[in-house]
């Protein structure tokens, strides 16, 4: 049976057989304790696990999250977990999850945000009802540097059939990776009150040169309007926009003198009746990746990525 509160556990494995051993042990333990389980892993591993659920009771007790439907932005994962948990806490049954993101087909900027997501999980669910999240990582794929980085985000570790405290866990401020230099060439615009149209025009021009149009462009223009408006209203009244295309994405970078103090901004579904807090939520839903770096001495930099593929 799960202990009260949130248990966030790291599991390093190698290959499909070790993944199945660990995941099935976790699932079977949960079902034996009358707990319900949500599995959020890539489709091939979903199929592996489904094939091993050999009874109607097991199949009824395990649900699967469609990671492809959520897209590549890890900011959408926390609200997806929250929605699922909220739908089950009324039953009084503890809940468990297995969450493993793709690592082999992502760029380094995506990997950096996935590592930050692991740290944010501890903040997002600090007041949650009893639930237990196992995070498998294939040590043959992600490499030791990633394993060390994500271990710092997990208070618990599972290995050799035992659950234990993770000696690598660090309960402190998150150490962000430095954002890469802007791509070259980039197009720059300083903006302020009354200049949102110029911001949209600059982004639309760059998008046209990159072949981005239609609904995806309209979504991006909504997102850039939200971020630029935040600069004007909360970031010192002015900001600087840079736009460039890399191998896969159109990137819009906004910098201003403000400071964002909420690490979960845009990652928790806002109440429909609340005042404020909707803008960055909308941005996270519209963009394929959002990178935020903010400090009182350096200001705020936000990069919006829209896939060109």
PDB file of C-alpha atoms in Angstrom, residues 2-302:
ATOM      1  CA  UNK A   2       1.314   3.481  -0.859  1.00  0.00           C
ATOM      2  CA  UNK A   3       2.382   5.767   1.959  1.00  0.00           C
ATOM      3  CA  UNK A   4       0.594   9.121   2.397  1.00  0.00           C
ATOM      4  CA  UNK A   5       1.775  11.870   0.074  1.00  0.00           C
ATOM      5  CA  UNK A   6       3.789  11.725  -3.112  1.00  0.00           C
ATOM      6  CA  UNK A   7       6.481   9.084  -3.710  1.00  0.00           C
ATOM      7  CA  UNK A   8       8.755   9.892  -6.656  1.00  0.00           C
ATOM      8  CA  UNK A   9      11.012   6.968  -7.529  1.00  0.00           C
ATOM      9  CA  UNK A  10      13.874   6.533  -9.993  1.00  0.00           C
ATOM     10  CA  UNK A  11      14.413   3.182 -11.732  1.00  0.00           C
ATOM     11  CA  UNK A  12      17.464   2.594 -13.949  1.00  0.00           C
ATOM     12  CA  UNK A  13      17.232  -0.508 -16.146  1.00  0.00           C
ATOM     13  CA  UNK A  14      18.831  -1.947 -19.265  1.00  0.00           C
ATOM     14  CA  UNK A  15      16.755  -3.313 -22.136  1.00  0.00           C
ATOM     15  CA  UNK A  16      13.191  -4.541 -22.549  1.00  0.00           C
ATOM     16  CA  UNK A  17      13.466  -7.506 -20.201  1.00  0.00           C
ATOM     17  CA  UNK A  18      14.575  -5.387 -17.234  1.00  0.00           C
ATOM     18  CA  UNK A  19      11.929  -2.787 -18.083  1.00  0.00           C
ATOM     19  CA  UNK A  20       9.220  -5.456 -18.007  1.00  0.00           C
ATOM     20  CA  UNK A  21      10.550  -6.991 -14.781  1.00  0.00           C
ATOM     21  CA  UNK A  22      10.476  -3.670 -12.970  1.00  0.00           C
ATOM     22  CA  UNK A  23       7.237  -2.325 -14.428  1.00  0.00           C
ATOM     23  CA  UNK A  24       5.280  -5.555 -13.904  1.00  0.00           C
ATOM     24  CA  UNK A  25       6.551  -5.923 -10.348  1.00  0.00           C
ATOM     25  CA  UNK A  26       5.379  -2.368  -9.634  1.00  0.00           C
ATOM     26  CA  UNK A  27       1.990  -2.955 -11.286  1.00  0.00           C
ATOM     27  CA  UNK A  28       1.367  -6.301  -9.603  1.00  0.00           C
ATOM     28  CA  UNK A  29       2.278  -4.878  -6.208  1.00  0.00           C
ATOM     29  CA  UNK A  30      -0.180  -2.041  -6.771  1.00  0.00           C
ATOM     30  CA  UNK A  31      -3.006  -4.332  -7.857  1.00  0.00           C
ATOM     31  CA  UNK A  32      -2.412  -6.612  -4.876  1.00  0.00           C
ATOM     32  CA  UNK A  33      -2.936  -3.566  -2.654  1.00  0.00           C
ATOM     33  CA  UNK A  34      -6.147  -2.555  -4.491  1.00  0.00           C
ATOM     34  CA  UNK A  35      -4.445   0.438  -6.070  1.00  0.00           C
ATOM     35  CA  UNK A  36      -5.096   1.728  -9.589  1.00  0.00           C
ATOM     36  CA  UNK A  37      -2.273   2.387 -12.063  1.00  0.00           C
ATOM     37  CA  UNK A  38      -1.704   4.786 -14.977  1.00  0.00           C
ATOM     38  CA  UNK A  39       1.109   3.960 -17.400  1.00  0.00           C
ATOM     39  CA  UNK A  40       2.604   6.787 -19.488  1.00  0.00           C
ATOM     40  CA  UNK A  41       5.264   5.241 -21.724  1.00  0.00           C
ATOM     41  CA  UNK A  42       5.932   5.145 -25.472  1.00  0.00           C
ATOM     42  CA  UNK A  43       3.635   3.004 -27.613  1.00  0.00           C
ATOM     43  CA  UNK A  44       6.056   0.048 -28.084  1.00  0.00           C
ATOM     44  CA  UNK A  45       6.424  -0.370 -24.332  1.00  0.00           C
ATOM     45  CA  UNK A  46       2.696   0.025 -23.851  1.00  0.00           C
ATOM     46  CA  UNK A  47       2.221  -2.961 -26.150  1.00  0.00           C
ATOM     47  CA  UNK A  48       4.789  -4.962 -24.181  1.00  0.00           C
ATOM     48  CA  UNK A  49       2.949  -4.294 -20.930  1.00  0.00           C
ATOM     49  CA  UNK A  50      -0.535  -4.878 -22.349  1.00  0.00           C
ATOM     50  CA  UNK A  51       0.564  -8.308 -23.575  1.00  0.00           C
ATOM     51  CA  UNK A  52       1.603  -9.193 -20.016  1.00  0.00           C
ATOM     52  CA  UNK A  53      -1.677  -8.193 -18.345  1.00  0.00           C
ATOM     53  CA  UNK A  54      -3.156 -11.651 -18.441  1.00  0.00           C
ATOM     54  CA  UNK A  55      -6.352 -11.280 -16.417  1.00  0.00           C
ATOM     55  CA  UNK A  56      -9.490  -9.101 -16.656  1.00  0.00           C
ATOM     56  CA  UNK A  57      -8.796  -7.719 -13.179  1.00  0.00           C
ATOM     57  CA  UNK A  58      -5.285  -6.656 -14.166  1.00  0.00           C
ATOM     58  CA  UNK A  59      -6.486  -5.029 -17.361  1.00  0.00           C
ATOM     59  CA  UNK A  60      -9.247  -3.206 -15.479  1.00  0.00           C
ATOM     60  CA  UNK A  61      -6.805  -1.856 -12.904  1.00  0.00           C
ATOM     61  CA  UNK A  62      -4.304  -0.406 -15.376  1.00  0.00           C
ATOM     62  CA  UNK A  63      -4.904   2.595 -17.657  1.00  0.00           C
ATOM     63  CA  UNK A  64      -2.597   3.946 -20.370  1.00  0.00           C
ATOM     64  CA  UNK A  65      -1.864   7.577 -21.243  1.00  0.00           C
ATOM     65  CA  UNK A  66      -1.433   8.495 -24.913  1.00  0.00           C
ATOM     66  CA  UNK A  67       1.880  10.358 -24.852  1.00  0.00           C
ATOM     67  CA  UNK A  68       1.709  11.071 -28.583  1.00  0.00           C
ATOM     68  CA  UNK A  69      -1.490  13.053 -28.053  1.00  0.00           C
ATOM     69  CA  UNK A  70       0.278  15.279 -25.511  1.00  0.00           C
ATOM     70  CA  UNK A  71       3.041  16.191 -27.960  1.00  0.00           C
ATOM     71  CA  UNK A  72       6.684  16.843 -27.116  1.00  0.00           C
ATOM     72  CA  UNK A  73       6.129  19.637 -24.573  1.00  0.00           C
ATOM     73  CA  UNK A  74       6.746  18.170 -21.076  1.00  0.00           C
ATOM     74  CA  UNK A  75       4.787  21.056 -19.533  1.00  0.00           C
ATOM     75  CA  UNK A  76       1.624  19.156 -20.505  1.00  0.00           C
ATOM     76  CA  UNK A  77       2.518  16.113 -18.417  1.00  0.00           C
ATOM     77  CA  UNK A  78       1.850  17.523 -14.935  1.00  0.00           C
ATOM     78  CA  UNK A  79      -1.734  18.607 -15.735  1.00  0.00           C
ATOM     79  CA  UNK A  80      -2.348  15.237 -17.414  1.00  0.00           C
ATOM     80  CA  UNK A  81      -1.292  13.438 -14.213  1.00  0.00           C
ATOM     81  CA  UNK A  82      -3.349  15.872 -12.116  1.00  0.00           C
ATOM     82  CA  UNK A  83      -6.478  15.301 -14.201  1.00  0.00           C
ATOM     83  CA  UNK A  84      -6.146  11.530 -13.910  1.00  0.00           C
ATOM     84  CA  UNK A  85      -5.498  11.603 -10.160  1.00  0.00           C
ATOM     85  CA  UNK A  86      -8.394  14.012  -9.547  1.00  0.00           C
ATOM     86  CA  UNK A  87     -10.733  11.585 -11.275  1.00  0.00           C
ATOM     87  CA  UNK A  88      -9.782   8.778  -8.905  1.00  0.00           C
ATOM     88  CA  UNK A  89      -9.105  10.248  -5.490  1.00  0.00           C
ATOM     89  CA  UNK A  90     -12.818  10.226  -4.715  1.00  0.00           C
ATOM     90  CA  UNK A  91     -12.767   6.424  -4.755  1.00  0.00           C
ATOM     91  CA  UNK A  92     -10.439   6.311  -1.762  1.00  0.00           C
ATOM     92  CA  UNK A  93      -8.035   3.998  -3.616  1.00  0.00           C
ATOM     93  CA  UNK A  94      -4.359   5.032  -3.697  1.00  0.00           C
ATOM     94  CA  UNK A  95      -2.961   5.525  -7.181  1.00  0.00           C
ATOM     95  CA  UNK A  96       0.330   4.741  -8.874  1.00  0.00           C
ATOM     96  CA  UNK A  97       1.910   5.816 -12.132  1.00  0.00           C
ATOM     97  CA  UNK A  98       4.726   4.741 -14.413  1.00  0.00           C
ATOM     98  CA  UNK A  99       6.142   7.607 -16.462  1.00  0.00           C
ATOM     99  CA  UNK A 100       8.897   7.311 -19.040  1.00  0.00           C
ATOM    100  CA  UNK A 101       9.454   9.944 -21.729  1.00  0.00           C
ATOM    101  CA  UNK A 102      11.192   9.354 -25.030  1.00  0.00           C
ATOM    102  CA  UNK A 103      14.885  10.229 -25.054  1.00  0.00           C
ATOM    103  CA  UNK A 104      16.231   8.733 -28.258  1.00  0.00           C
ATOM    104  CA  UNK A 105      14.445  11.011 -30.759  1.00  0.00           C
ATOM    105  CA  UNK A 106      14.704  14.373 -28.990  1.00  0.00           C
ATOM    106  CA  UNK A 107      17.026  17.335 -29.295  1.00  0.00           C
ATOM    107  CA  UNK A 108      19.172  18.429 -26.362  1.00  0.00           C
ATOM    108  CA  UNK A 109      16.866  21.389 -25.658  1.00  0.00           C
ATOM    109  CA  UNK A 110      13.994  18.930 -25.169  1.00  0.00           C
ATOM    110  CA  UNK A 111      16.106  16.751 -22.875  1.00  0.00           C
ATOM    111  CA  UNK A 112      16.928  19.759 -20.703  1.00  0.00           C
ATOM    112  CA  UNK A 113      13.243  20.546 -20.238  1.00  0.00           C
ATOM    113  CA  UNK A 114      12.477  16.901 -19.448  1.00  0.00           C
ATOM    114  CA  UNK A 115      15.063  16.990 -16.659  1.00  0.00           C
ATOM    115  CA  UNK A 116      13.460  20.170 -15.302  1.00  0.00           C
ATOM    116  CA  UNK A 117      10.052  18.486 -15.478  1.00  0.00           C
ATOM    117  CA  UNK A 118      11.302  15.715 -13.195  1.00  0.00           C
ATOM    118  CA  UNK A 119      12.326  18.314 -10.588  1.00  0.00           C
ATOM    119  CA  UNK A 120       8.999  20.149 -10.926  1.00  0.00           C
ATOM    120  CA  UNK A 121       7.010  17.000 -10.195  1.00  0.00           C
ATOM    121  CA  UNK A 122       8.134  17.208  -6.559  1.00  0.00           C
ATOM    122  CA  UNK A 123       6.797  20.778  -6.335  1.00  0.00           C
ATOM    123  CA  UNK A 124       3.586  20.123  -8.202  1.00  0.00           C
ATOM    124  CA  UNK A 125       2.505  17.220  -6.004  1.00  0.00           C
ATOM    125  CA  UNK A 126       3.871  18.207  -2.599  1.00  0.00           C
ATOM    126  CA  UNK A 127       0.287  18.581  -1.317  1.00  0.00           C
ATOM    127  CA  UNK A 128      -1.168  15.705  -3.312  1.00  0.00           C
ATOM    128  CA  UNK A 129      -3.127  12.758  -1.943  1.00  0.00           C
ATOM    129  CA  UNK A 130      -1.335   9.420  -1.731  1.00  0.00           C
ATOM    130  CA  UNK A 131       0.233   8.430  -4.998  1.00  0.00           C
ATOM    131  CA  UNK A 132       3.444   6.867  -6.204  1.00  0.00           C
ATOM    132  CA  UNK A 133       5.241   7.585  -9.488  1.00  0.00           C
ATOM    133  CA  UNK A 134       7.920   5.276 -10.871  1.00  0.00           C
ATOM    134  CA  UNK A 135      10.200   6.841 -13.505  1.00  0.00           C
ATOM    135  CA  UNK A 136      12.103   4.223 -15.548  1.00  0.00           C
ATOM    136  CA  UNK A 137      15.242   5.206 -17.469  1.00  0.00           C
ATOM    137  CA  UNK A 138      17.030   2.890 -19.885  1.00  0.00           C
ATOM    138  CA  UNK A 139      20.685   3.202 -18.888  1.00  0.00           C
ATOM    139  CA  UNK A 140      21.695   1.736 -22.238  1.00  0.00           C
ATOM    140  CA  UNK A 141      20.055   4.667 -24.042  1.00  0.00           C
ATOM    141  CA  UNK A 142      20.238   7.873 -22.009  1.00  0.00           C
ATOM    142  CA  UNK A 143      23.812   7.727 -20.719  1.00  0.00           C
ATOM    143  CA  UNK A 144      25.329   8.310 -17.305  1.00  0.00           C
ATOM    144  CA  UNK A 145      25.172  12.114 -17.386  1.00  0.00           C
ATOM    145  CA  UNK A 146      21.379  12.024 -17.791  1.00  0.00           C
ATOM    146  CA  UNK A 147      21.020   9.333 -15.138  1.00  0.00           C
ATOM    147  CA  UNK A 148      22.973  11.457 -12.656  1.00  0.00           C
ATOM    148  CA  UNK A 149      20.933  14.557 -13.517  1.00  0.00           C
ATOM    149  CA  UNK A 150      17.532  12.912 -13.076  1.00  0.00           C
ATOM    150  CA  UNK A 151      18.609  11.025  -9.941  1.00  0.00           C
ATOM    151  CA  UNK A 152      19.005  14.444  -8.299  1.00  0.00           C
ATOM    152  CA  UNK A 153      15.253  14.954  -8.857  1.00  0.00           C
ATOM    153  CA  UNK A 154      14.059  11.688  -7.278  1.00  0.00           C
ATOM    154  CA  UNK A 155      13.936  11.230  -3.498  1.00  0.00           C
ATOM    155  CA  UNK A 156      13.596   7.444  -3.962  1.00  0.00           C
ATOM    156  CA  UNK A 157      15.341   4.781  -6.010  1.00  0.00           C
ATOM    157  CA  UNK A 158      14.340   1.262  -6.951  1.00  0.00           C
ATOM    158  CA  UNK A 159      17.040  -1.274  -7.677  1.00  0.00           C
ATOM    159  CA  UNK A 160      17.799  -4.933  -7.030  1.00  0.00           C
ATOM    160  CA  UNK A 161      14.199  -5.446  -5.943  1.00  0.00           C
ATOM    161  CA  UNK A 162      14.431  -2.901  -3.114  1.00  0.00           C
ATOM    162  CA  UNK A 163      13.057   0.609  -2.529  1.00  0.00           C
ATOM    163  CA  UNK A 164      15.462   3.041  -0.855  1.00  0.00           C
ATOM    164  CA  UNK A 165      16.278   6.710  -0.439  1.00  0.00           C
ATOM    165  CA  UNK A 166      18.311   8.035  -3.378  1.00  0.00           C
ATOM    166  CA  UNK A 167      21.647   9.357  -2.160  1.00  0.00           C
ATOM    167  CA  UNK A 168      21.884  11.557  -5.259  1.00  0.00           C
ATOM    168  CA  UNK A 169      18.681  13.468  -4.510  1.00  0.00           C
ATOM    169  CA  UNK A 170      19.089  17.226  -4.027  1.00  0.00           C
ATOM    170  CA  UNK A 171      16.172  19.129  -2.502  1.00  0.00           C
ATOM    171  CA  UNK A 172      17.192  22.636  -3.448  1.00  0.00           C
ATOM    172  CA  UNK A 173      16.958  25.216  -6.246  1.00  0.00           C
ATOM    173  CA  UNK A 174      17.112  23.768  -9.722  1.00  0.00           C
ATOM    174  CA  UNK A 175      20.403  24.282 -11.582  1.00  0.00           C
ATOM    175  CA  UNK A 176      19.306  25.273 -15.079  1.00  0.00           C
ATOM    176  CA  UNK A 177      21.375  24.502 -18.128  1.00  0.00           C
ATOM    177  CA  UNK A 178      22.422  27.683 -19.942  1.00  0.00           C
ATOM    178  CA  UNK A 179      20.319  28.343 -23.016  1.00  0.00           C
ATOM    179  CA  UNK A 180      22.226  27.829 -26.290  1.00  0.00           C
ATOM    180  CA  UNK A 181      23.168  30.898 -28.269  1.00  0.00           C
ATOM    181  CA  UNK A 182      20.466  32.133 -30.672  1.00  0.00           C
ATOM    182  CA  UNK A 183      20.582  30.674 -34.132  1.00  0.00           C
ATOM    183  CA  UNK A 184      22.109  32.661 -36.952  1.00  0.00           C
ATOM    184  CA  UNK A 185      20.811  34.656 -38.635  1.00  0.00           C
ATOM    185  CA  UNK A 186      18.136  35.960 -36.281  1.00  0.00           C
ATOM    186  CA  UNK A 187      15.749  38.878 -36.624  1.00  0.00           C
ATOM    187  CA  UNK A 188      15.436  41.249 -33.666  1.00  0.00           C
ATOM    188  CA  UNK A 189      12.817  43.747 -32.565  1.00  0.00           C
ATOM    189  CA  UNK A 190      12.564  45.922 -29.465  1.00  0.00           C
ATOM    190  CA  UNK A 191       8.931  46.373 -28.483  1.00  0.00           C
ATOM    191  CA  UNK A 192       6.818  48.238 -25.967  1.00  0.00           C
ATOM    192  CA  UNK A 193       3.255  49.473 -25.439  1.00  0.00           C
ATOM    193  CA  UNK A 194       1.248  49.701 -28.634  1.00  0.00           C
ATOM    194  CA  UNK A 195       3.651  47.500 -30.621  1.00  0.00           C
ATOM    195  CA  UNK A 196       2.059  44.068 -30.417  1.00  0.00           C
ATOM    196  CA  UNK A 197       1.149  44.245 -34.109  1.00  0.00           C
ATOM    197  CA  UNK A 198       4.823  44.753 -34.985  1.00  0.00           C
ATOM    198  CA  UNK A 199       5.715  41.721 -32.867  1.00  0.00           C
ATOM    199  CA  UNK A 200       3.200  39.573 -34.724  1.00  0.00           C
ATOM    200  CA  UNK A 201       4.356  40.915 -38.108  1.00  0.00           C
ATOM    201  CA  UNK A 202       8.001  40.106 -37.359  1.00  0.00           C
ATOM    202  CA  UNK A 203       7.109  36.549 -36.340  1.00  0.00           C
ATOM    203  CA  UNK A 204       4.818  36.087 -39.345  1.00  0.00           C
ATOM    204  CA  UNK A 205       7.572  37.243 -41.737  1.00  0.00           C
ATOM    205  CA  UNK A 206      10.057  34.761 -40.267  1.00  0.00           C
ATOM    206  CA  UNK A 207       7.436  32.005 -40.314  1.00  0.00           C
ATOM    207  CA  UNK A 208       6.725  32.621 -43.999  1.00  0.00           C
ATOM    208  CA  UNK A 209      10.427  32.272 -44.831  1.00  0.00           C
ATOM    209  CA  UNK A 210      10.474  28.977 -42.918  1.00  0.00           C
ATOM    210  CA  UNK A 211       7.324  27.563 -44.520  1.00  0.00           C
ATOM    211  CA  UNK A 212       5.193  27.782 -41.376  1.00  0.00           C
ATOM    212  CA  UNK A 213       1.613  28.799 -42.104  1.00  0.00           C
ATOM    213  CA  UNK A 214      -2.020  27.898 -41.501  1.00  0.00           C
ATOM    214  CA  UNK A 215      -3.296  26.832 -38.106  1.00  0.00           C
ATOM    215  CA  UNK A 216       0.165  26.334 -36.598  1.00  0.00           C
ATOM    216  CA  UNK A 217       1.098  29.932 -37.446  1.00  0.00           C
ATOM    217  CA  UNK A 218      -2.149  31.237 -35.979  1.00  0.00           C
ATOM    218  CA  UNK A 219      -1.447  29.339 -32.751  1.00  0.00           C
ATOM    219  CA  UNK A 220       2.077  30.735 -32.585  1.00  0.00           C
ATOM    220  CA  UNK A 221       0.842  34.294 -33.106  1.00  0.00           C
ATOM    221  CA  UNK A 222      -1.553  33.893 -30.174  1.00  0.00           C
ATOM    222  CA  UNK A 223       1.317  32.616 -28.022  1.00  0.00           C
ATOM    223  CA  UNK A 224       3.734  35.419 -28.948  1.00  0.00           C
ATOM    224  CA  UNK A 225       1.031  37.988 -28.233  1.00  0.00           C
ATOM    225  CA  UNK A 226       0.553  36.543 -24.744  1.00  0.00           C
ATOM    226  CA  UNK A 227       4.284  36.566 -23.946  1.00  0.00           C
ATOM    227  CA  UNK A 228       4.891  40.054 -25.349  1.00  0.00           C
ATOM    228  CA  UNK A 229       1.873  41.360 -23.411  1.00  0.00           C
ATOM    229  CA  UNK A 230       3.354  39.915 -20.214  1.00  0.00           C
ATOM    230  CA  UNK A 231       6.600  41.796 -20.917  1.00  0.00           C
ATOM    231  CA  UNK A 232       4.721  45.058 -21.265  1.00  0.00           C
ATOM    232  CA  UNK A 233       2.461  44.508 -18.248  1.00  0.00           C
ATOM    233  CA  UNK A 234       4.833  42.713 -15.853  1.00  0.00           C
ATOM    234  CA  UNK A 235       8.354  42.830 -17.290  1.00  0.00           C
ATOM    235  CA  UNK A 236       9.304  46.456 -17.084  1.00  0.00           C
ATOM    236  CA  UNK A 237       7.120  47.734 -19.907  1.00  0.00           C
ATOM    237  CA  UNK A 238       9.419  46.703 -22.733  1.00  0.00           C
ATOM    238  CA  UNK A 239      11.081  43.659 -24.216  1.00  0.00           C
ATOM    239  CA  UNK A 240      13.259  42.330 -27.033  1.00  0.00           C
ATOM    240  CA  UNK A 241      12.139  39.721 -29.556  1.00  0.00           C
ATOM    241  CA  UNK A 242      14.506  37.507 -31.517  1.00  0.00           C
ATOM    242  CA  UNK A 243      13.288  35.030 -34.125  1.00  0.00           C
ATOM    243  CA  UNK A 244      15.263  32.358 -35.956  1.00  0.00           C
ATOM    244  CA  UNK A 245      14.859  28.927 -37.530  1.00  0.00           C
ATOM    245  CA  UNK A 246      17.049  25.977 -36.639  1.00  0.00           C
ATOM    246  CA  UNK A 247      17.072  22.511 -38.182  1.00  0.00           C
ATOM    247  CA  UNK A 248      13.664  21.548 -36.763  1.00  0.00           C
ATOM    248  CA  UNK A 249      11.962  24.564 -35.157  1.00  0.00           C
ATOM    249  CA  UNK A 250      11.017  28.187 -35.549  1.00  0.00           C
ATOM    250  CA  UNK A 251      12.160  29.786 -32.276  1.00  0.00           C
ATOM    251  CA  UNK A 252      10.791  33.033 -30.836  1.00  0.00           C
ATOM    252  CA  UNK A 253      12.795  34.417 -27.909  1.00  0.00           C
ATOM    253  CA  UNK A 254      11.475  37.142 -25.614  1.00  0.00           C
ATOM    254  CA  UNK A 255      13.636  38.931 -23.049  1.00  0.00           C
ATOM    255  CA  UNK A 256      12.575  41.546 -20.501  1.00  0.00           C
ATOM    256  CA  UNK A 257      13.614  42.836 -17.078  1.00  0.00           C
ATOM    257  CA  UNK A 258      10.877  41.084 -15.096  1.00  0.00           C
ATOM    258  CA  UNK A 259      11.246  38.067 -12.827  1.00  0.00           C
ATOM    259  CA  UNK A 260       9.001  34.994 -12.731  1.00  0.00           C
ATOM    260  CA  UNK A 261       8.916  33.504  -9.236  1.00  0.00           C
ATOM    261  CA  UNK A 262       6.479  30.616  -9.822  1.00  0.00           C
ATOM    262  CA  UNK A 263       8.383  27.586 -11.208  1.00  0.00           C
ATOM    263  CA  UNK A 264       5.088  25.954 -12.200  1.00  0.00           C
ATOM    264  CA  UNK A 265       3.835  28.866 -14.300  1.00  0.00           C
ATOM    265  CA  UNK A 266       1.756  27.536 -17.188  1.00  0.00           C
ATOM    266  CA  UNK A 267       1.952  23.948 -15.941  1.00  0.00           C
ATOM    267  CA  UNK A 268      -1.078  23.847 -13.643  1.00  0.00           C
ATOM    268  CA  UNK A 269      -4.527  24.085 -15.191  1.00  0.00           C
ATOM    269  CA  UNK A 270      -6.069  27.427 -14.095  1.00  0.00           C
ATOM    270  CA  UNK A 271      -9.471  27.569 -12.516  1.00  0.00           C
ATOM    271  CA  UNK A 272     -11.926  29.024 -15.062  1.00  0.00           C
ATOM    272  CA  UNK A 273     -13.037  31.630 -12.527  1.00  0.00           C
ATOM    273  CA  UNK A 274      -9.596  32.798 -11.416  1.00  0.00           C
ATOM    274  CA  UNK A 275      -8.222  36.179 -12.443  1.00  0.00           C
ATOM    275  CA  UNK A 276      -4.875  35.863 -14.219  1.00  0.00           C
ATOM    276  CA  UNK A 277      -2.751  32.789 -14.786  1.00  0.00           C
ATOM    277  CA  UNK A 278      -4.363  31.832 -18.074  1.00  0.00           C
ATOM    278  CA  UNK A 279      -1.826  33.357 -20.477  1.00  0.00           C
ATOM    279  CA  UNK A 280       1.179  31.093 -19.914  1.00  0.00           C
ATOM    280  CA  UNK A 281      -1.110  28.065 -19.635  1.00  0.00           C
ATOM    281  CA  UNK A 282      -2.355  28.894 -23.135  1.00  0.00           C
ATOM    282  CA  UNK A 283       1.221  29.374 -24.371  1.00  0.00           C
ATOM    283  CA  UNK A 284       2.213  25.919 -23.086  1.00  0.00           C
ATOM    284  CA  UNK A 285      -0.742  24.347 -24.896  1.00  0.00           C
ATOM    285  CA  UNK A 286       0.002  26.094 -28.203  1.00  0.00           C
ATOM    286  CA  UNK A 287       3.787  25.650 -28.472  1.00  0.00           C
ATOM    287  CA  UNK A 288       5.779  22.470 -29.010  1.00  0.00           C
ATOM    288  CA  UNK A 289       8.318  23.490 -26.366  1.00  0.00           C
ATOM    289  CA  UNK A 290       8.632  26.441 -23.972  1.00  0.00           C
ATOM    290  CA  UNK A 291      11.891  27.304 -22.202  1.00  0.00           C
ATOM    291  CA  UNK A 292      11.820  29.791 -19.320  1.00  0.00           C
ATOM    292  CA  UNK A 293      14.882  31.211 -17.575  1.00  0.00           C
ATOM    293  CA  UNK A 294      14.240  33.914 -15.003  1.00  0.00           C
ATOM    294  CA  UNK A 295      16.168  35.563 -12.170  1.00  0.00           C
ATOM    295  CA  UNK A 296      15.959  38.906 -10.382  1.00  0.00           C
ATOM    296  CA  UNK A 297      19.421  39.997 -11.579  1.00  0.00           C
ATOM    297  CA  UNK A 298      19.187  38.893 -15.221  1.00  0.00           C
ATOM    298  CA  UNK A 299      15.495  39.268 -16.058  1.00  0.00           C
ATOM    299  CA  UNK A 300      13.376  36.756 -17.935  1.00  0.00           C
ATOM    300  CA  UNK A 301      14.042  34.934 -21.190  1.00  0.00           C
ATOM    301  CA  UNK A 302      11.298  32.805 -22.753  1.00  0.00           C
TER     302      UNK A 302
END
